């Protein structure tokens, strides 16, 4: 059998800090791939994480976890980019742009130099602007450069809503959309529990309707609240990475609010931000235009404008 025939499908994780290493662990536990390749600017770190993870394999699922090089990363079906710096207390995600744009451009160039043919899953912040730069610099098709976007924020919102409404979060359908950051909004008008709009669900259940503004503020504060306490975030984003990789590798056509380049949805074009997207083998297969009320529409457009200005500011330098 040729090497090509027996070649296993793999996920590459570039950047093995808190996010990258925990994502590798979540991927290992999920069992969606038979091979995980780790890379870091600090090669010893990648080796150490790979050794540690590999020693857990006997207790989880068959998967080979190893440190690799750019050639290995380039043949992965999904390259998760988690390289760069994280936010320090008091910094917004957009504050990280100057430092991380250099890192992401270098990573993308190295992947392309080795003929990368898979899907890029960006997590490095600010994730929307960096996904956009990665796509534009690489010339890869838009569908193949995805940002983890507001999958994390939506998971946080669903967990909080589930808690308030006394139902488990997977039964709550609610999306945070726009920037993964301070200008994101919640699409309240399309949020549902058991197919029932939130206000109606609360009325029918005899519950007080949650304070929507306060909940969104908690979602926006979630990362800084954690960073103030433990210095970084890792588990929830790692679960999002594993979930998005699963949707791609299993060609699931799952609807996930990932970051992609808009092409006229809600009158917005040529900017990366999150909306519910159908995600499968090819990456983002299509964007789902959910109904939004006037206030939500205004918020989404303002978020897009902020991202556009931020990207233009960096390009202008
Ligand atoms: N998208 C999200 O929802 C989300 C959530 C949490 C964190 N993040 C972001 O993820 C990124 C990583 O966060 P972290 O806490 O893991 O940081 P970290 O500092 O723990 O790890 C970053 C790693 O990247 C490596 N690195 C730096 N430059 C590199 C290069 N050129 N090539 C390869 N590796 C390189 C570093 O050596 C380090 O190991 C940050 O930008 C953070 O803001 C995103």
Short mmCIF file of C-alpha atoms and ligand atoms in Angstrom, two decimals:
data_model
loop_
_atom_site.label_atom_id
_atom_site.label_comp_id
_atom_site.label_asym_id
_atom_site.label_seq_id
_atom_site.Cartn_x
_atom_site.Cartn_y
_atom_site.Cartn_z
CA UNK A 1 0.00 0.00 0.00
CA UNK A 2 1.37 3.45 -0.84
CA UNK A 3 2.07 6.02 1.85
CA UNK A 4 -0.78 8.07 0.39
CA UNK A 5 -3.28 5.21 0.84
CA UNK A 6 -2.49 4.58 4.49
CA UNK A 7 -2.10 8.24 5.37
CA UNK A 8 -4.29 9.16 8.30
CA UNK A 9 -6.42 12.23 8.53
CA UNK A 10 -4.92 14.69 10.98
CA UNK A 11 -5.52 17.95 12.79
CA UNK A 12 -2.58 20.30 13.29
CA UNK A 13 -2.52 22.63 16.26
CA UNK A 14 -0.17 25.58 15.76
CA UNK A 15 0.64 27.27 19.05
CA UNK A 16 0.70 25.02 22.11
CA UNK A 17 -0.03 27.48 24.87
CA UNK A 18 -3.15 27.34 27.00
CA UNK A 19 -5.58 27.35 24.09
CA UNK A 20 -3.61 25.08 21.75
CA UNK A 21 -2.67 22.43 24.31
CA UNK A 22 -6.17 22.29 25.80
CA UNK A 23 -7.67 22.12 22.29
CA UNK A 24 -5.42 19.16 21.54
CA UNK A 25 -6.67 17.48 24.70
CA UNK A 26 -10.32 18.17 23.78
CA UNK A 27 -9.67 16.81 20.28
CA UNK A 28 -8.08 13.71 21.76
CA UNK A 29 -11.06 13.05 24.02
CA UNK A 30 -13.54 13.69 21.22
CA UNK A 31 -12.06 10.91 19.07
CA UNK A 32 -12.73 12.78 15.81
CA UNK A 33 -9.24 12.38 14.43
CA UNK A 34 -6.59 9.64 14.47
CA UNK A 35 -3.66 12.04 14.47
CA UNK A 36 -2.91 15.34 16.18
CA UNK A 37 0.25 17.22 15.21
CA UNK A 38 1.53 19.95 17.51
CA UNK A 39 3.74 22.89 16.52
CA UNK A 40 5.01 25.84 18.48
CA UNK A 41 7.69 28.49 18.02
CA UNK A 42 9.10 26.82 21.12
CA UNK A 43 9.66 23.32 19.70
CA UNK A 44 10.42 21.85 23.14
CA UNK A 45 7.07 23.00 24.38
CA UNK A 46 5.27 21.26 21.51
CA UNK A 47 7.27 18.11 22.24
CA UNK A 48 6.44 18.24 25.94
CA UNK A 49 2.72 18.71 25.34
CA UNK A 50 2.71 15.89 22.78
CA UNK A 51 4.49 13.53 25.19
CA UNK A 52 2.08 14.37 28.01
CA UNK A 53 -0.99 13.92 25.79
CA UNK A 54 0.31 10.73 24.21
CA UNK A 55 0.62 9.21 27.68
CA UNK A 56 -3.14 9.69 28.19
CA UNK A 57 -4.06 7.81 25.01
CA UNK A 58 -4.29 4.41 26.71
CA UNK A 59 -7.08 5.90 28.83
CA UNK A 60 -8.95 7.67 26.03
CA UNK A 61 -9.15 6.76 22.33
CA UNK A 62 -6.69 5.58 19.71
CA UNK A 63 -4.96 8.69 18.44
CA UNK A 64 -1.35 9.54 17.72
CA UNK A 65 -0.29 12.84 19.24
CA UNK A 66 3.13 14.09 18.19
CA UNK A 67 5.18 17.22 17.66
CA UNK A 68 5.63 17.89 13.97
CA UNK A 69 7.00 20.33 11.42
CA UNK A 70 5.35 22.62 8.86
CA UNK A 71 5.25 19.82 6.30
CA UNK A 72 3.16 17.72 8.71
CA UNK A 73 0.92 20.68 9.49
CA UNK A 74 0.37 21.39 5.80
CA UNK A 75 -1.09 17.95 5.14
CA UNK A 76 -3.61 18.23 7.99
CA UNK A 77 -7.32 18.41 7.18
CA UNK A 78 -7.70 21.22 9.70
CA UNK A 79 -4.98 23.57 10.96
CA UNK A 80 -6.02 25.14 14.25
CA UNK A 81 -4.16 28.42 14.75
CA UNK A 82 -3.70 29.18 18.44
CA UNK A 83 -0.32 30.94 18.18
CA UNK A 84 0.18 34.41 19.56
CA UNK A 85 -0.35 36.27 22.77
CA UNK A 86 -3.46 36.26 24.93
CA UNK A 87 -5.05 39.27 26.62
CA UNK A 88 -3.67 40.62 29.89
CA UNK A 89 -6.12 41.97 32.46
CA UNK A 90 -7.60 45.23 31.14
CA UNK A 91 -6.74 44.57 27.47
CA UNK A 92 -9.45 44.13 24.85
CA UNK A 93 -9.11 41.55 22.10
CA UNK A 94 -8.55 44.30 19.57
CA UNK A 95 -5.54 45.50 21.62
CA UNK A 96 -3.79 42.24 20.69
CA UNK A 97 -3.95 42.87 16.97
CA UNK A 98 -0.57 44.55 16.44
CA UNK A 99 1.29 41.70 18.12
CA UNK A 100 -0.70 38.81 16.71
CA UNK A 101 -1.00 39.88 13.09
CA UNK A 102 2.75 39.29 12.64
CA UNK A 103 2.47 35.81 14.14
CA UNK A 104 -0.55 34.79 12.09
CA UNK A 105 0.93 36.03 8.82
CA UNK A 106 4.09 34.01 9.48
CA UNK A 107 2.10 30.86 10.32
CA UNK A 108 -0.07 31.14 7.21
CA UNK A 109 2.97 31.71 4.99
CA UNK A 110 4.70 28.61 6.37
CA UNK A 111 1.60 26.47 5.85
CA UNK A 112 1.23 27.69 2.26
CA UNK A 113 4.91 27.19 1.51
CA UNK A 114 4.36 23.50 2.24
CA UNK A 115 1.19 23.32 0.10
CA UNK A 116 -1.53 23.39 2.78
CA UNK A 117 -4.78 21.97 1.40
CA UNK A 118 -7.14 21.89 4.39
CA UNK A 119 -9.30 24.20 6.44
CA UNK A 120 -7.78 26.92 8.64
CA UNK A 121 -9.50 27.31 12.00
CA UNK A 122 -8.32 30.57 13.57
CA UNK A 123 -8.62 31.11 17.31
CA UNK A 124 -5.92 33.75 17.81
CA UNK A 125 -7.43 37.10 18.80
CA UNK A 126 -8.78 39.35 17.54
CA UNK A 127 -10.15 36.34 15.73
CA UNK A 128 -12.35 38.09 13.14
CA UNK A 129 -9.70 40.48 11.83
CA UNK A 130 -6.99 37.80 11.87
CA UNK A 131 -9.21 35.32 10.01
CA UNK A 132 -9.79 38.00 7.40
CA UNK A 133 -6.07 38.75 7.05
CA UNK A 134 -5.30 35.03 6.86
CA UNK A 135 -7.81 34.58 4.06
CA UNK A 136 -6.73 37.65 2.12
CA UNK A 137 -3.00 37.00 2.49
CA UNK A 138 -3.28 33.35 1.59
CA UNK A 139 -5.77 33.65 -1.24
CA UNK A 140 -7.39 30.48 0.12
CA UNK A 141 -11.11 30.19 -0.65
CA UNK A 142 -13.22 32.01 1.96
CA UNK A 143 -14.99 28.81 2.97
CA UNK A 144 -11.67 27.27 4.02
CA UNK A 145 -10.61 30.01 6.44
CA UNK A 146 -12.87 29.96 9.48
CA UNK A 147 -12.69 31.90 12.73
CA UNK A 148 -13.91 30.22 15.92
CA UNK A 149 -15.92 33.43 16.19
CA UNK A 150 -18.86 33.51 18.57
CA UNK A 151 -19.24 29.75 18.99
CA UNK A 152 -17.73 30.36 22.43
CA UNK A 153 -19.90 33.39 23.25
CA UNK A 154 -23.02 31.54 22.10
CA UNK A 155 -22.11 28.58 24.30
CA UNK A 156 -21.71 30.97 27.23
CA UNK A 157 -25.07 32.59 26.49
CA UNK A 158 -26.83 29.24 26.20
CA UNK A 159 -25.30 28.07 29.47
CA UNK A 160 -26.48 31.22 31.26
CA UNK A 161 -29.96 31.05 29.71
CA UNK A 162 -30.26 27.36 30.52
CA UNK A 163 -29.36 28.13 34.10
CA UNK A 164 -31.98 30.89 34.38
CA UNK A 165 -34.71 28.89 32.63
CA UNK A 166 -34.05 25.55 34.28
CA UNK A 167 -33.35 23.68 31.02
CA UNK A 168 -30.11 22.22 29.81
CA UNK A 169 -28.12 24.51 27.48
CA UNK A 170 -28.33 22.15 24.50
CA UNK A 171 -32.10 22.72 24.49
CA UNK A 172 -31.57 26.47 24.15
CA UNK A 173 -31.10 27.86 20.64
CA UNK A 174 -29.59 31.31 20.87
CA UNK A 175 -26.81 32.98 18.91
CA UNK A 176 -24.33 35.66 19.74
CA UNK A 177 -23.36 37.27 16.43
CA UNK A 178 -20.98 39.93 15.09
CA UNK A 179 -17.49 40.49 16.50
CA UNK A 180 -16.05 37.97 18.95
CA UNK A 181 -15.53 40.87 21.34
CA UNK A 182 -17.08 43.89 22.94
CA UNK A 183 -19.36 44.88 20.03
CA UNK A 184 -20.99 41.44 19.70
CA UNK A 185 -24.76 41.24 20.06
CA UNK A 186 -27.25 38.52 20.98
CA UNK A 187 -29.95 37.68 18.44
CA UNK A 188 -32.72 37.65 21.06
CA UNK A 189 -35.59 37.87 18.59
CA UNK A 190 -34.70 34.48 17.12
CA UNK A 191 -33.74 32.75 20.40
CA UNK A 192 -35.87 29.71 21.18
CA UNK A 193 -36.36 26.97 23.76
CA UNK A 194 -38.13 23.90 22.38
CA UNK A 195 -38.97 25.99 19.32
CA UNK A 196 -40.78 28.56 21.51
CA UNK A 197 -39.60 32.22 21.55
CA UNK A 198 -37.94 33.12 24.86
CA UNK A 199 -40.58 35.52 26.20
CA UNK A 200 -43.40 33.08 25.39
CA UNK A 201 -41.44 30.22 26.95
CA UNK A 202 -41.02 32.22 30.17
CA UNK A 203 -44.70 33.23 30.25
CA UNK A 204 -45.86 29.67 29.63
CA UNK A 205 -43.50 28.38 32.35
CA UNK A 206 -44.47 31.07 34.88
CA UNK A 207 -40.88 32.37 34.92
CA UNK A 208 -39.68 35.96 34.97
CA UNK A 209 -38.13 36.77 31.60
CA UNK A 210 -34.33 37.17 31.93
CA UNK A 211 -32.85 40.66 31.70
CA UNK A 212 -31.49 40.43 28.15
CA UNK A 213 -29.11 43.38 28.41
CA UNK A 214 -27.64 42.09 31.67
CA UNK A 215 -27.12 38.62 30.18
CA UNK A 216 -25.33 39.98 27.13
CA UNK A 217 -23.14 42.11 29.40
CA UNK A 218 -22.22 38.95 31.34
CA UNK A 219 -21.34 37.15 28.11
CA UNK A 220 -19.13 40.06 27.03
CA UNK A 221 -17.46 40.08 30.45
CA UNK A 222 -16.97 36.32 30.60
CA UNK A 223 -13.40 36.25 29.25
CA UNK A 224 -12.10 39.23 31.25
CA UNK A 225 -13.76 37.83 34.38
CA UNK A 226 -11.87 34.55 33.94
CA UNK A 227 -8.59 36.21 32.89
CA UNK A 228 -8.68 38.40 36.03
CA UNK A 229 -8.83 35.21 38.08
CA UNK A 230 -6.77 32.51 36.33
CA UNK A 231 -4.84 34.59 33.79
CA UNK A 232 -6.17 33.01 30.58
CA UNK A 233 -9.13 31.03 29.22
CA UNK A 234 -8.83 27.52 27.86
CA UNK A 235 -11.46 24.83 28.48
CA UNK A 236 -14.48 26.45 26.81
CA UNK A 237 -12.54 27.62 23.74
CA UNK A 238 -10.93 24.18 23.47
CA UNK A 239 -14.38 22.57 23.48
CA UNK A 240 -15.40 24.94 20.68
CA UNK A 241 -12.32 24.00 18.66
CA UNK A 242 -13.08 20.30 19.04
CA UNK A 243 -16.72 20.89 18.09
CA UNK A 244 -15.87 22.88 14.94
CA UNK A 245 -13.23 20.32 13.90
CA UNK A 246 -15.81 17.58 14.39
CA UNK A 247 -18.29 19.39 12.12
CA UNK A 248 -15.60 19.68 9.42
CA UNK A 249 -14.04 16.22 9.68
CA UNK A 250 -17.38 14.41 9.86
CA UNK A 251 -18.90 16.66 7.17
CA UNK A 252 -21.80 17.30 9.51
CA UNK A 253 -23.39 20.41 7.96
CA UNK A 254 -23.83 21.66 11.52
CA UNK A 255 -25.04 25.20 12.10
CA UNK A 256 -22.39 26.99 14.16
CA UNK A 257 -21.80 30.74 14.60
CA UNK A 258 -18.28 30.83 13.16
CA UNK A 259 -16.57 33.85 11.68
CA UNK A 260 -16.65 34.14 7.90
CA UNK A 261 -16.49 36.84 5.24
CA UNK A 262 -19.91 38.30 4.54
CA UNK A 263 -21.09 38.75 1.00
CA UNK A 264 -24.06 41.09 1.35
CA UNK A 265 -25.96 39.46 4.23
CA UNK A 266 -27.92 42.22 6.03
CA UNK A 267 -26.25 44.67 3.62
CA UNK A 268 -22.77 43.83 4.99
CA UNK A 269 -19.90 42.78 2.71
CA UNK A 270 -16.19 42.07 2.79
CA UNK A 271 -15.74 41.80 6.52
CA UNK A 272 -15.26 38.71 8.67
CA UNK A 273 -17.71 38.31 11.55
CA UNK A 274 -19.90 35.60 13.03
CA UNK A 275 -23.33 34.55 11.88
CA UNK A 276 -24.81 31.06 12.03
CA UNK A 277 -23.08 29.09 9.27
CA UNK A 278 -23.51 25.60 7.86
CA UNK A 279 -20.14 23.93 8.53
CA UNK A 280 -18.97 20.77 6.80
CA UNK A 281 -16.05 19.21 5.01
CA UNK A 282 -15.41 22.22 2.80
CA UNK A 283 -15.55 24.59 5.76
CA UNK A 284 -18.29 27.23 5.72
CA UNK A 285 -20.86 26.00 3.23
CA UNK A 286 -23.32 28.85 3.63
CA UNK A 287 -24.38 31.63 5.94
CA UNK A 288 -27.83 31.42 7.50
CA UNK A 289 -29.63 34.77 7.61
CA UNK A 290 -31.71 34.58 10.76
CA UNK A 291 -34.47 37.16 11.28
CA UNK A 292 -33.20 40.18 13.23
CA UNK A 293 -35.18 43.09 14.63
CA UNK A 294 -34.20 46.72 14.01
CA UNK A 295 -32.10 47.05 17.16
CA UNK A 296 -30.21 43.82 16.45
CA UNK A 297 -29.61 44.86 12.86
CA UNK A 298 -28.23 48.19 14.00
CA UNK A 299 -25.95 46.43 16.50
CA UNK A 300 -24.69 43.98 13.88
CA UNK A 301 -23.93 46.74 11.40
CA UNK A 302 -22.09 48.75 14.07
CA UNK A 303 -20.04 45.65 14.94
CA UNK A 304 -19.19 45.14 11.25
CA UNK A 305 -18.16 48.79 10.94
CA UNK A 306 -15.86 48.53 13.95
CA UNK A 307 -14.19 45.44 12.48
CA UNK A 308 -13.85 47.09 9.08
CA UNK A 309 -12.20 50.18 10.60
CA UNK A 310 -9.87 48.04 12.70
CA UNK A 311 -8.74 45.99 9.70
CA UNK A 312 -8.28 49.13 7.59
CA UNK A 313 -6.21 50.71 10.38
CA UNK A 314 -3.73 47.82 10.35
CA UNK A 315 -3.54 47.63 6.56
CA UNK A 316 -2.86 51.37 6.41
CA UNK A 317 0.32 50.99 8.52
N1 LIG B 1 -11.11 32.77 19.84
C1 LIG B 1 -11.37 32.60 21.12
O1 LIG B 1 -12.53 32.43 21.51
C2 LIG B 1 -10.20 32.61 22.08
C3 LIG B 1 -10.35 32.20 23.42
C4 LIG B 1 -9.23 32.23 24.25
C5 LIG B 1 -8.01 32.69 23.76
N2 LIG B 1 -7.92 33.08 22.46
C6 LIG B 1 -6.66 33.56 21.87
O2 LIG B 1 -5.81 32.46 21.59
C7 LIG B 1 -4.46 32.94 21.51
C8 LIG B 1 -3.55 32.05 22.34
O3 LIG B 1 -3.86 32.20 23.70
P1 LIG B 1 -3.07 31.36 24.82
O4 LIG B 1 -3.68 31.71 26.12
O5 LIG B 1 -2.97 29.95 24.39
O6 LIG B 1 -1.62 32.05 24.71
P2 LIG B 1 -0.25 31.40 25.21
O7 LIG B 1 0.69 32.54 25.36
O8 LIG B 1 -0.48 30.47 26.34
O9 LIG B 1 0.21 30.51 23.97
C9 LIG B 1 0.56 31.02 22.73
C10 LIG B 1 1.57 30.08 22.11
O10 LIG B 1 1.84 30.53 20.78
C11 LIG B 1 3.20 30.24 20.51
N3 LIG B 1 3.66 31.06 19.39
C12 LIG B 1 3.90 32.38 19.35
N4 LIG B 1 4.32 32.73 18.12
C13 LIG B 1 4.32 31.61 17.37
C14 LIG B 1 4.66 31.33 16.02
N5 LIG B 1 5.06 32.31 15.20
N6 LIG B 1 4.54 30.06 15.57
C15 LIG B 1 4.13 29.07 16.41
N7 LIG B 1 3.81 29.29 17.71
C16 LIG B 1 3.91 30.53 18.17
C17 LIG B 1 3.90 30.59 21.82
O11 LIG B 1 5.19 29.99 21.90
C18 LIG B 1 2.92 30.02 22.84
O12 LIG B 1 3.22 28.68 23.19
C19 LIG B 1 -4.52 34.40 22.01
O13 LIG B 1 -4.53 35.27 20.91
C20 LIG B 1 -5.83 34.47 22.75
O14 LIG B 1 -6.36 35.77 22.81
C21 LIG B 1 -8.97 33.04 21.63
#
